[in-house]
Coordinates of C-alpha atoms in Angstrom, one line a residue:
X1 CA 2.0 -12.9 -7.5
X2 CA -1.0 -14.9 -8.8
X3 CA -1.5 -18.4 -7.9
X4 CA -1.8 -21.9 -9.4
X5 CA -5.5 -23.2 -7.9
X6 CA -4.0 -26.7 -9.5
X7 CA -1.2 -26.5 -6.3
X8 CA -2.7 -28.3 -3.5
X9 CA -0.4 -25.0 -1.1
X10 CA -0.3 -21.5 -1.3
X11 CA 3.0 -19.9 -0.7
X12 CA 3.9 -16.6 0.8
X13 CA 3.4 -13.6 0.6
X14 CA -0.2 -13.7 -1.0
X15 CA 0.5 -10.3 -1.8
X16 CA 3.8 -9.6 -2.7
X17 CA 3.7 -5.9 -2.4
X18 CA 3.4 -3.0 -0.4
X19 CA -0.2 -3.8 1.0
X20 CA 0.5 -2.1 4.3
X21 CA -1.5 -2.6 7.7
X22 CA -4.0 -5.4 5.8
X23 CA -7.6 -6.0 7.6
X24 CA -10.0 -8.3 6.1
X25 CA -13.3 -9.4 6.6
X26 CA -15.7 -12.6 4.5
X27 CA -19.0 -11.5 3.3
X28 CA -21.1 -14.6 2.2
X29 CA -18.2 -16.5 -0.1
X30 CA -16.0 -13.0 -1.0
X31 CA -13.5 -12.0 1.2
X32 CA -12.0 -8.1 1.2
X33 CA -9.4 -6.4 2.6
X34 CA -7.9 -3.0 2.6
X35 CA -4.7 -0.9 3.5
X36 CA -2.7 1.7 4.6
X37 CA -2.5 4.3 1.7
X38 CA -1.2 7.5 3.6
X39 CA -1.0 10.8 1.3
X40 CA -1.7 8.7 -2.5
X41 CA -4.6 9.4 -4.2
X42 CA -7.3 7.6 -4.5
X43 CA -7.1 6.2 -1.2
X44 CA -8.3 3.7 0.8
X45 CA -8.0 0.1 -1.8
X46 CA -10.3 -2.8 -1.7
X47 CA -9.0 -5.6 -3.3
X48 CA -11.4 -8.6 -3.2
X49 CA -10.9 -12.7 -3.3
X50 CA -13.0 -15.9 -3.0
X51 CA -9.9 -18.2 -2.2
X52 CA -7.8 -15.6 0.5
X53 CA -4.6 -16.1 -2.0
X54 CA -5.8 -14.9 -5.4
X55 CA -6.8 -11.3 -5.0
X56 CA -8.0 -8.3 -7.4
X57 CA -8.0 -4.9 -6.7
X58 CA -11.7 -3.7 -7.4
X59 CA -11.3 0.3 -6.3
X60 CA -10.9 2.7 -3.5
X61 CA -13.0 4.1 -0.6
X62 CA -11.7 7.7 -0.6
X63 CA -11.3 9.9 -4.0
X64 CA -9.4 12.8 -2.2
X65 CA -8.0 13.3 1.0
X66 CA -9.7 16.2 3.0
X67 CA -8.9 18.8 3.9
X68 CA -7.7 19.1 0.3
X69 CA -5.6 22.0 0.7
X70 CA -3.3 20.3 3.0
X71 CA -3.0 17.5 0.8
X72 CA -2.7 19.6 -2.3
X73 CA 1.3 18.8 -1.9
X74 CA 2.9 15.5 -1.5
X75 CA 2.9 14.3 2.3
X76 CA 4.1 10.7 2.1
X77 CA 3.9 9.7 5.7
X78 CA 0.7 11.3 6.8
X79 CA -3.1 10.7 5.5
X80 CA -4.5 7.2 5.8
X81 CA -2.9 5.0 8.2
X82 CA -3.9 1.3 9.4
X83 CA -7.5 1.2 8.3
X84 CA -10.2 -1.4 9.7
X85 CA -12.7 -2.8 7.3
X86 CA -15.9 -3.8 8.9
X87 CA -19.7 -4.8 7.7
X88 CA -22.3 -4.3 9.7
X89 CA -26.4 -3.5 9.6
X90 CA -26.1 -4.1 5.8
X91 CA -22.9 -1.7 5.0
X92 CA -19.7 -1.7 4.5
X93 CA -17.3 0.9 7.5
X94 CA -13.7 1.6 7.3
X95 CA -12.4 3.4 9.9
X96 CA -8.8 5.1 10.1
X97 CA -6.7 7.4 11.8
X98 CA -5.2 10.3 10.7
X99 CA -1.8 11.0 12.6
X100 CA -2.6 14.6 12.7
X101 CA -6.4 14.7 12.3
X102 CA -8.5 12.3 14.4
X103 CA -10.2 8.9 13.8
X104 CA -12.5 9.0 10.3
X105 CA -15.0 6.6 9.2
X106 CA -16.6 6.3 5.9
X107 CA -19.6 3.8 4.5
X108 CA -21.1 2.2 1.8
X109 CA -24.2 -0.5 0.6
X110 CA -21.3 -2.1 -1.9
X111 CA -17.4 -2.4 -1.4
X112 CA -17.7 -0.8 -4.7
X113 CA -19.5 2.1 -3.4
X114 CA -21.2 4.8 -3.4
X115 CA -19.0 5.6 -0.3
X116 CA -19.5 8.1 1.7
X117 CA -17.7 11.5 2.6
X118 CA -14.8 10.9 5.4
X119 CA -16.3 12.0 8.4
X120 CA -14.6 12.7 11.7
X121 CA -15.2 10.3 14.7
X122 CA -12.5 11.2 17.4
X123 CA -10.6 14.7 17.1
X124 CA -6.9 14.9 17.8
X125 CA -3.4 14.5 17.4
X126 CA -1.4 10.8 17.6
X127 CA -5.1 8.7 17.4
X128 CA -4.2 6.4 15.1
X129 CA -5.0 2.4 14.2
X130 CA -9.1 2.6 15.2
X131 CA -11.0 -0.7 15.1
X132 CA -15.1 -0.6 15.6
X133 CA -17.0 -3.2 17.2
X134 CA -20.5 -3.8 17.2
X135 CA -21.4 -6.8 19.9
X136 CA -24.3 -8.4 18.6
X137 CA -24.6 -10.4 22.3
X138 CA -24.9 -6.6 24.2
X139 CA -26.0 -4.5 21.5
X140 CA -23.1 -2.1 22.5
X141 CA -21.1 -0.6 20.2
X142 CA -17.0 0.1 20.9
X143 CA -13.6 1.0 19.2
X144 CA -10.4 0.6 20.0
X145 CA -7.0 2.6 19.1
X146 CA -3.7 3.4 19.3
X147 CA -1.7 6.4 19.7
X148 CA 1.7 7.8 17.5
X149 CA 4.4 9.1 19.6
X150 CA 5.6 12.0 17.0
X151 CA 2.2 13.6 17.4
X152 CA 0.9 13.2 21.1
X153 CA 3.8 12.1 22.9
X154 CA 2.6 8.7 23.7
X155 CA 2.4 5.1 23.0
X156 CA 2.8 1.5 23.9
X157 CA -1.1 1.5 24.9
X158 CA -4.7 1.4 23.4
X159 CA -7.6 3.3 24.4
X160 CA -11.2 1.8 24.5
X161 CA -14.4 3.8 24.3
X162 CA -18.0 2.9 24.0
X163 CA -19.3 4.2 20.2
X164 CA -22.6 4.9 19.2
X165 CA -24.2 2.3 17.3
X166 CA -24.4 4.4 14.4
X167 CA -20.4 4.9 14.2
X168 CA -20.5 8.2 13.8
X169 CA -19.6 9.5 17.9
X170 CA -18.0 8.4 20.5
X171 CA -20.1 8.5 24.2
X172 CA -17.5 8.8 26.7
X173 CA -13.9 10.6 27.2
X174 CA -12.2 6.9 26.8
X175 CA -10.3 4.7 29.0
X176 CA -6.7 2.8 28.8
X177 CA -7.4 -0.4 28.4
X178 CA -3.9 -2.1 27.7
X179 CA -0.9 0.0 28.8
X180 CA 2.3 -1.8 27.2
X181 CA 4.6 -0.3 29.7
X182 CA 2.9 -2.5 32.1
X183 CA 3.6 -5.9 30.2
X184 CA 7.2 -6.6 31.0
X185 CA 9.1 -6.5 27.5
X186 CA 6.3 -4.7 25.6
X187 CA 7.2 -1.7 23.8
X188 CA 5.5 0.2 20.9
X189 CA 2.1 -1.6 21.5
X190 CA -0.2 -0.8 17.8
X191 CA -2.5 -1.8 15.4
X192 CA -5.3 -3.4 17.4
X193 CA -8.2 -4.9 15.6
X194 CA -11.1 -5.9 17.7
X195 CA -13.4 -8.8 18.1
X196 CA -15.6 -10.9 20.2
X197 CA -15.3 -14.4 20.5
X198 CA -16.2 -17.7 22.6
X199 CA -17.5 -14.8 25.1
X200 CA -14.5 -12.8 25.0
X201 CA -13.4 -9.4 23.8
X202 CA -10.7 -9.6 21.7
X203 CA -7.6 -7.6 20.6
X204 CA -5.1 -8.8 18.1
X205 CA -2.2 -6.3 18.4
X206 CA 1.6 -6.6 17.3
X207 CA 4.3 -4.7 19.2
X208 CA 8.0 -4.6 19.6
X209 CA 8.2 -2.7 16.0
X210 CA 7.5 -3.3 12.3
X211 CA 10.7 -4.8 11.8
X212 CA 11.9 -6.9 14.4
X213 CA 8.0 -7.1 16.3
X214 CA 5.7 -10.0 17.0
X215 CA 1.9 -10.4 16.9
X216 CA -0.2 -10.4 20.6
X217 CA -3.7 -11.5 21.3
X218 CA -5.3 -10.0 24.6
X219 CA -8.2 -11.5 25.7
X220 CA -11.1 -9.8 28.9
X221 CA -14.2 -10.6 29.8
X222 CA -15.7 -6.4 29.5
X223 CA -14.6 -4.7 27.2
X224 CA -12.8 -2.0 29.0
X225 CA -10.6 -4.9 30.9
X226 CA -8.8 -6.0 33.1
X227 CA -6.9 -7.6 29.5
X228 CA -4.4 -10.4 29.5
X229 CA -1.9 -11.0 26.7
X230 CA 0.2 -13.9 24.9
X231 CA 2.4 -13.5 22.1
X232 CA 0.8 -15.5 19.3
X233 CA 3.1 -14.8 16.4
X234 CA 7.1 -14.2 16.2
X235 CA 9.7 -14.9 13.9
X236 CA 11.2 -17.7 15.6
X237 CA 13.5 -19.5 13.5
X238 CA 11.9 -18.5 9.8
X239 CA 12.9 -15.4 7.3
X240 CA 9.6 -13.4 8.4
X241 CA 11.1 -10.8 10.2
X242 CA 8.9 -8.9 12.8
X243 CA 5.3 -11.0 11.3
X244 CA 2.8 -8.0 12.1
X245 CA -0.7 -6.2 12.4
X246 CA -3.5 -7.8 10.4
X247 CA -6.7 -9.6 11.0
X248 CA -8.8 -12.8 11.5
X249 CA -11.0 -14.1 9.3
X250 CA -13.6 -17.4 9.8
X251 CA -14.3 -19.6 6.1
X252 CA -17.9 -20.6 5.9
X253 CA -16.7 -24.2 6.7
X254 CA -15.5 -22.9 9.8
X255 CA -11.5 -22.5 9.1
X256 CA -9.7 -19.7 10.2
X257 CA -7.1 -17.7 8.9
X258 CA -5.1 -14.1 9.5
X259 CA -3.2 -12.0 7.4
X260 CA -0.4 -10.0 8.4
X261 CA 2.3 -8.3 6.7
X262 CA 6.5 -8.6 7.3
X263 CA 8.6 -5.3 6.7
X264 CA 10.9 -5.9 3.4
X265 CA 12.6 -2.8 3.2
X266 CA 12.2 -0.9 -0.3
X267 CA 9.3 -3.1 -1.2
X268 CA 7.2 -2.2 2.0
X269 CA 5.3 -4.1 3.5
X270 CA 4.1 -7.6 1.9
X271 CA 1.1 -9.4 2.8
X272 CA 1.4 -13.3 4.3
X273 CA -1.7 -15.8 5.0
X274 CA -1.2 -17.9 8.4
X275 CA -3.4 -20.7 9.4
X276 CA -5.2 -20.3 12.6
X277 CA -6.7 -22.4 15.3
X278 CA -8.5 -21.2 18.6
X279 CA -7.8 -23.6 21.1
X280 CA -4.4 -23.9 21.8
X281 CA -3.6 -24.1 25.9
X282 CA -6.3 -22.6 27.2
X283 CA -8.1 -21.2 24.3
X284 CA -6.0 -19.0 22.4
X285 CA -5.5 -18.6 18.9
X286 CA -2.6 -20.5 17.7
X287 CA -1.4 -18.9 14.3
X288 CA 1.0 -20.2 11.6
X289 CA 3.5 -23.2 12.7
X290 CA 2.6 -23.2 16.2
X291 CA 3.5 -19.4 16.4
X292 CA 5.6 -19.3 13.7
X293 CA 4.9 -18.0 10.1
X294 CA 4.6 -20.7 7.7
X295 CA 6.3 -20.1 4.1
X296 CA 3.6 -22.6 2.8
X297 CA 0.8 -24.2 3.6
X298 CA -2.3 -25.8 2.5
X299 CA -4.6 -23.8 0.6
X300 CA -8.2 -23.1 2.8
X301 CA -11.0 -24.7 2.1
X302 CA -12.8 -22.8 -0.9
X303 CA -13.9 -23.5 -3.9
X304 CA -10.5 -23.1 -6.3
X305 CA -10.4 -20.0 -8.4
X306 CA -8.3 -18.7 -11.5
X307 CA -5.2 -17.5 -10.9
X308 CA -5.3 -13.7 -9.9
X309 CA -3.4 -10.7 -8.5
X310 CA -3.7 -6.9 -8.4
X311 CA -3.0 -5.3 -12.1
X312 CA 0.2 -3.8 -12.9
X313 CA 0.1 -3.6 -17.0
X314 CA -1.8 -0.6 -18.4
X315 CA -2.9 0.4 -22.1
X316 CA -4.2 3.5 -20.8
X317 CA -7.7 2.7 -22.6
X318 CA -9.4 6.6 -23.4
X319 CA -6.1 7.9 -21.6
X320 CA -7.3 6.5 -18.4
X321 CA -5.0 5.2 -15.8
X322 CA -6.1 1.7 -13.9
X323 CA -7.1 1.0 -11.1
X324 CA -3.5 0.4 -9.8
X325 CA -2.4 3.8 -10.2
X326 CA -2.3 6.4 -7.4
X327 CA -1.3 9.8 -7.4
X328 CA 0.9 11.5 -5.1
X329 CA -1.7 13.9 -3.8
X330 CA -4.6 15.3 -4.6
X331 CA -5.2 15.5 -8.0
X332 CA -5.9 18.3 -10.3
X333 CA -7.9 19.3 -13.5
X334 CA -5.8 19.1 -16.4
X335 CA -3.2 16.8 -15.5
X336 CA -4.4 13.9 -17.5
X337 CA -6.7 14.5 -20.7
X338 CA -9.0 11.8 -21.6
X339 CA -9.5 11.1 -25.6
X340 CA -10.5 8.5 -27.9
X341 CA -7.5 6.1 -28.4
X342 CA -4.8 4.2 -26.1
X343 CA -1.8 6.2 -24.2
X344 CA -1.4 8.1 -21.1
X345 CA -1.5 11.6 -22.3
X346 CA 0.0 13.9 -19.2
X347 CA 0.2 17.5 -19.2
X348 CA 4.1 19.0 -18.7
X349 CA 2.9 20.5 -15.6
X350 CA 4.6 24.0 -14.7
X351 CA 6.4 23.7 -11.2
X352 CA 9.2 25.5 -9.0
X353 CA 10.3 22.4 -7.9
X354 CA 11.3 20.5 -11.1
X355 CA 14.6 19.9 -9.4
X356 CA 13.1 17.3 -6.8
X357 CA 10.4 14.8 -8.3
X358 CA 9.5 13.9 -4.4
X359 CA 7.8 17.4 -4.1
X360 CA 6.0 17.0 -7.1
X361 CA 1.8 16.2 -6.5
X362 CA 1.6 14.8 -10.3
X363 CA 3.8 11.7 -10.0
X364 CA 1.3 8.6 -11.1
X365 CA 2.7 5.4 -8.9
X366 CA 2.1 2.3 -8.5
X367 CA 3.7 -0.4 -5.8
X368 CA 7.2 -1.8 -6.6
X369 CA 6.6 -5.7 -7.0
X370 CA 8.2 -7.8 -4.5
X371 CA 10.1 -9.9 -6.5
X372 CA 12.3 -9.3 -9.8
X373 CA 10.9 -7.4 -12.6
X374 CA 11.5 -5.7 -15.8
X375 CA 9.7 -2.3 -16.3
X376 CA 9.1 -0.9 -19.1
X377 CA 7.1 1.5 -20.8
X378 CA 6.9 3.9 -24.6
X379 CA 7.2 7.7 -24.1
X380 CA 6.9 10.2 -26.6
X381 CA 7.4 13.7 -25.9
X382 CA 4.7 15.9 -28.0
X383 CA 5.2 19.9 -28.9
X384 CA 6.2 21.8 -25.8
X385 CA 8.7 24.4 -24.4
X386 CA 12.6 23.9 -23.6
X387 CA 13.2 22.3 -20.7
X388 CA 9.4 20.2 -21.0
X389 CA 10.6 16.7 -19.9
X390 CA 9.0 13.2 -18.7
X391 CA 10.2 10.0 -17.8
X392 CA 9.9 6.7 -15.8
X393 CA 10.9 6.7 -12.0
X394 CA 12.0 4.3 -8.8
X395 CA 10.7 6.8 -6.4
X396 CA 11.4 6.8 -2.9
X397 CA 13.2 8.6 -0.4
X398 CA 16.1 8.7 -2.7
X399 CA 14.7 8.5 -6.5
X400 CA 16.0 7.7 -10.1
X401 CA 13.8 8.8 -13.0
X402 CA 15.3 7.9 -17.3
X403 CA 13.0 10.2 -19.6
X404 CA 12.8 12.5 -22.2
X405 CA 13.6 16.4 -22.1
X406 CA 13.4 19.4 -24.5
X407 CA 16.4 21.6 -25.3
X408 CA 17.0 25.3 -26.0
X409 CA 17.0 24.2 -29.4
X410 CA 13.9 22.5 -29.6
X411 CA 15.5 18.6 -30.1
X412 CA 14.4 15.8 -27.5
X413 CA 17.5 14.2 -25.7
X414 CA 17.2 10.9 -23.4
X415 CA 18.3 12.4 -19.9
X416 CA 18.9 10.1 -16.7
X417 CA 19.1 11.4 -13.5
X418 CA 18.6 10.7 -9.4
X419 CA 18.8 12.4 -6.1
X420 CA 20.4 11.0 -3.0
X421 CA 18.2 10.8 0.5
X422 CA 19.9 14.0 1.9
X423 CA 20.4 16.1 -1.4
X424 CA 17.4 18.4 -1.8
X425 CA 17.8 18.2 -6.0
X426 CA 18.4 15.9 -8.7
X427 CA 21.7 15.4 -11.0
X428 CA 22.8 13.4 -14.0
X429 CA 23.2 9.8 -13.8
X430 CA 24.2 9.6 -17.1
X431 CA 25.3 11.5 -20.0
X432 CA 22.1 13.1 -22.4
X433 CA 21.9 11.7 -25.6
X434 CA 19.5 12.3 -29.3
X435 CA 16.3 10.9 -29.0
X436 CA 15.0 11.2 -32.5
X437 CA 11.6 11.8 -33.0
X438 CA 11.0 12.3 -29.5
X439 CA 10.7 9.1 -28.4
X440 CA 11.8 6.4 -26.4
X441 CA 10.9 2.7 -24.8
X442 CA 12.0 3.2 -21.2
X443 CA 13.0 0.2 -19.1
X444 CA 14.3 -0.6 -15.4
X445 CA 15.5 -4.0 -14.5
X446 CA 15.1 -4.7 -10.6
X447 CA 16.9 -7.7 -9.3
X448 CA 16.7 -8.7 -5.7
X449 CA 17.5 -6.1 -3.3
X450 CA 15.7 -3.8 -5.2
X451 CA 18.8 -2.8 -7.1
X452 CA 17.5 -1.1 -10.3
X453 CA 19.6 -1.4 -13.7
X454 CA 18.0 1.8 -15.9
X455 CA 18.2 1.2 -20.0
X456 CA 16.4 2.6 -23.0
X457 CA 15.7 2.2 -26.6
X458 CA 15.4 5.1 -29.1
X459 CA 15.5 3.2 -32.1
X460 CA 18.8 5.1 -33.5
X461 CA 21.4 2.7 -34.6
X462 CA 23.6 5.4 -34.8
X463 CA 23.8 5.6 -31.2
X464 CA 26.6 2.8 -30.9
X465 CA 28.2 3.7 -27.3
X466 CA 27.4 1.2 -24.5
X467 CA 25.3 -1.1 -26.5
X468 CA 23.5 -3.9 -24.4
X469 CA 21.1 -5.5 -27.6
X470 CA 18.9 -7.7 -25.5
X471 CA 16.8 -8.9 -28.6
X472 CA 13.7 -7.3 -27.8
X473 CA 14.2 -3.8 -27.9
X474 CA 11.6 -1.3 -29.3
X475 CA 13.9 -0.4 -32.3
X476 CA 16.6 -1.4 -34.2
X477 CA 19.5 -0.2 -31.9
X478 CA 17.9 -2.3 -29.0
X479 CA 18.4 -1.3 -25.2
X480 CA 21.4 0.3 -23.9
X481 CA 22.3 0.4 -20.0
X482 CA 22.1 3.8 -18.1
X483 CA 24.3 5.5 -15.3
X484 CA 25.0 2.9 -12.3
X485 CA 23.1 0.5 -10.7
X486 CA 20.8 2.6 -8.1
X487 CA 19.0 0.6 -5.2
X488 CA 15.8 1.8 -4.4
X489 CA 14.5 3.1 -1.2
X490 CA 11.5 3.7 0.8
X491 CA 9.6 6.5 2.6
X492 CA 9.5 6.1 6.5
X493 CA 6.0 4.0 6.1
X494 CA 5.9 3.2 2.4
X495 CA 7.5 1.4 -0.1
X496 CA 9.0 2.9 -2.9
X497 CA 7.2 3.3 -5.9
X498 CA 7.4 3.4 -9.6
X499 CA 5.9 6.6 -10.9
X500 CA 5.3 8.3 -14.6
X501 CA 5.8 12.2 -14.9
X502 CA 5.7 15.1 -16.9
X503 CA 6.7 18.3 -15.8
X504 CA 7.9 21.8 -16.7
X505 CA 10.0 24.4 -15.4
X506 CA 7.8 28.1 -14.4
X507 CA 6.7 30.1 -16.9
X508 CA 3.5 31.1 -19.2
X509 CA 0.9 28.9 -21.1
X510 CA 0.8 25.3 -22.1
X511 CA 4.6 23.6 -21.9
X512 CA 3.4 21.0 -23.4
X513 CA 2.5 16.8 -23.1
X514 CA 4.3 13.4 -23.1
X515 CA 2.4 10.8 -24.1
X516 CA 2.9 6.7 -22.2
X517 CA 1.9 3.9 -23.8
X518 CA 2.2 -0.5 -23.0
X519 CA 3.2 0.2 -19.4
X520 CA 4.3 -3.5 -18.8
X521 CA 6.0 -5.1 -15.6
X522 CA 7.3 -8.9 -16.1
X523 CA 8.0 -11.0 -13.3
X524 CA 11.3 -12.4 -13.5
X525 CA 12.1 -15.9 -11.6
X526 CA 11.2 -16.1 -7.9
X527 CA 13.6 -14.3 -5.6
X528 CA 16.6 -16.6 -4.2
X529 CA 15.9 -15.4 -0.5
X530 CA 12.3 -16.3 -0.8

């Protein structure tokens, strides 16, 4: 959510959605940060800010994920994880690993671009959470990373290596320079982002897990150790469970800050700001309340700035999506066409596995917002085949989608449906019923919890069973509850998402379109466990 620069404090999260793995950087008075974006497409978000609480997403680093044929199909887990966001020599460098790749890096003169193509650092399996490092005192260039279990069999340590100054190899085999099994208590050791500092090397790194983890500073002389460690961030007695994996950043006035995100279940992972100090007992950084996460705190010193966040509304201006919107792989030609007016315009793409929207590449998401909402978007369903449908989704690893579909006879029926984590297709969650005209205002209602309450509008007062008329309904009828309350659930790494789609079963030629229009999300009053 946005915030009021007329509040002399900022309250968390900054960024109260799933912004995974965060790493930011200042460059002159703007500050950017990216995240984690794994198998959606574009990949790779910048989101920019003057005041490190107000932020705006301004684009994306990557437009496809290579090699494109593997991520032709949905792979939710896999792609871009835990990027770091560097600028050095006059350009921009992300660098990120790839769980079953290597360690890629791409540039640009602009955050806004031209980036270039991802290009391959560090070859292998399990190399994941890279951080470059140019030292300005030596000249030398290094990175840091971690490794992912599921892939290579190990973790709980990071691996060092000296990187040529151009970013684009690595000039020796690598060495271990923190091995968690060594640090009594230390288990699943990740994310390190690397700096120098009062003549120090520098690694901020959280352990102990996402969920129930704390943040550790390790501090050596040469880069390549010996390291020693203190734990600089934990939940202690506050509701920020497992506070974790993010960076520092230095104000021009001197202040420093670091951002970090907490685990919150169905939402992902949510960004928080924590002040920071370097000094504390013998010249470590001291982060939030003395090590714990602060709910609020004063705003840092910057100029004030208009209230801001990361766009969730969409007109669909020339049929465009916004920035916000991501696919769930790599998109093709013809999925969306582009014309002269407002509305989303999707194609009823032909696919074997209509049964099971989480297989489907042309799902268009966005992040779930981290506090109550109320959805909504129009739908109608243009000329197309039986069996054409489209609709609205929660989508996660259990999903719930309210829509539109196409009969035998050619009439348009509202249909509801979900599928369970385990159940490998989709069923009814509620009865079908007319949809005259073809068209519907679609709405989910998420409370805390993420506990979604589906409900449409399809302007037929005719339709009299279950009638909830909130007063501002599309039509006459006003909205009317679907099927049971379904709570929302993530992937393994991500959030869930809300998603638009239009699909088709198999079979010959065009099946057909569904057109979205005034995709709106309303925030509802702040969440009681806030």
């Amino acid at each position: 959510m946005s915030a009021d620069p007329a509040e002399p404090v900022y309250r968390n999260p900054v960024l109260d959605a799933d912004w995974s793995d965060p790493d930011v950087i200042r460059v002159g008075d703007d500050f950017y940060l990216t995240a984690s974006s794994f198998g959606r497409v574009p990949g790779l978000p910048l989101l920019h800010s003057r005041d490190l609480v107000n932020w705006t997403l301004v684009g994306h680093a990557l437009q496809r994920l290579e090699p494109e044929s593997e991520f032709a199909a949905p792979r939710h887990d896999c792609g871009v994880w835990a990027p770091s966001l560097r600028h050095h020599d006059g350009r921009f460098w992300i660098f990120w690993g790839d769980p079953d790749r290597g360690v890629f890096q791409v540039n640009a003169p602009e955050i806004r671009g031209p980036w270039t193509r991802p290009h391959l650092v560090k070859a292998g399996k399990g190399l994941i959470d890279p951080c470059p490092l140019w030292d300005d005192e030596t000249g030398e260039a290094y990175l840091v990373h971690a490794w992912a279990k599921s892939r290579s069999g190990v973790k709980n340590r990071l691996t060092g290596h000296r990187m040529h100054p151009h970013g684009t190899e690595l000039l020796d085999e690598g060495k271990v320079i923190v091995d968690g099994d060594r640090i009594p208590g230390w288990f699943t050791l990740e994310g390190p982002k690397l700096y120098r500092h009062d003549g120090w090397f520098w690694i901020f790194a959280p352990a102990g897990g996402v969920e129930t983890g704390w943040q550790g500073a390790f501090r050596s002389r040469a880069f390549f150790g010996p390291y020693e460690e203190k734990v600089v961030l934990e939940q202690k007695d506050t509701d920020v469970n497992g506070p974790h994996q993010g960076g520092w950043v230095r104000t021009p006035s001197g202040e420093d800050w670091f951002l970090h995100f907490q685990q919150r279940g169905a939402y992902g992972r949510v960004v928080h700001l924590q002040p920071m100090r370097w000094g504390g007992g013998g010249g470590w950084p001291v982060i939030g309340d003395d090590g714990a996460p602060v709910a609020e705190h004063r705003r840092p010193d910057l100029p004030p700035q208009p209230p801001a966040a990361p766009a969730t509304d969409d007109d669909f201006p020339g049929g465009r999506p916004g920035r916000q919107w991501q696919w769930t792989a790599n998109p093709r030609d013809g999925w969306a066409t582009h014309h002269s007016a407002d509305g989303l315009r999707l194609t009823c793409v032909r696919t074997p596995d209509a049964h099971d929207l989480r297989a489907l590449p042309n799902v268009l998401t966005q992040r779930l917002p981290g506090t109550p909402c109320t959805v909504e978007v129009d739908l109608r369903l243009d000329d197309g085949e039986p069996g054409a449908r489209a609709g609205l989704a929660v989508l996660g690893d259990a999903y719930s989608w309210i829509g539109l579909q196409r009969g035998p006879d050619g009439t348009v029926r509202l249909v509801h449906r979900f599928a369970e984590t385990v159940a490998d297709q989709e069923r009814d969650a509620a009865p079908a019923r007319p949809a005259p005209g073809g068209r519907a205002r679609l709405r989910v209602d998420i409370d805390a919890g993420a506990r979604c309450r589906f409900s449409y509008d399809t302007g037929d007062t005719g339709d009299t069973a279950n009638t909830a008329d909130t007063g501002d309904g599309a039509g006459q009828g006003g909205f009317r509850p679907s099927g049971q309350v379904f709570a929302a659930t993530p992937w393994r790494w991500v959030g869930a998402l809300l998603g638009l789609v239009a699909l088709a079963p198999t079979g010959q030629g065009h099946a057909g379109t569904a057109t979205f229009t005034q995709f709106r999300i309303r925030i509802q009053e702040k969440r009681a466990d806030r």
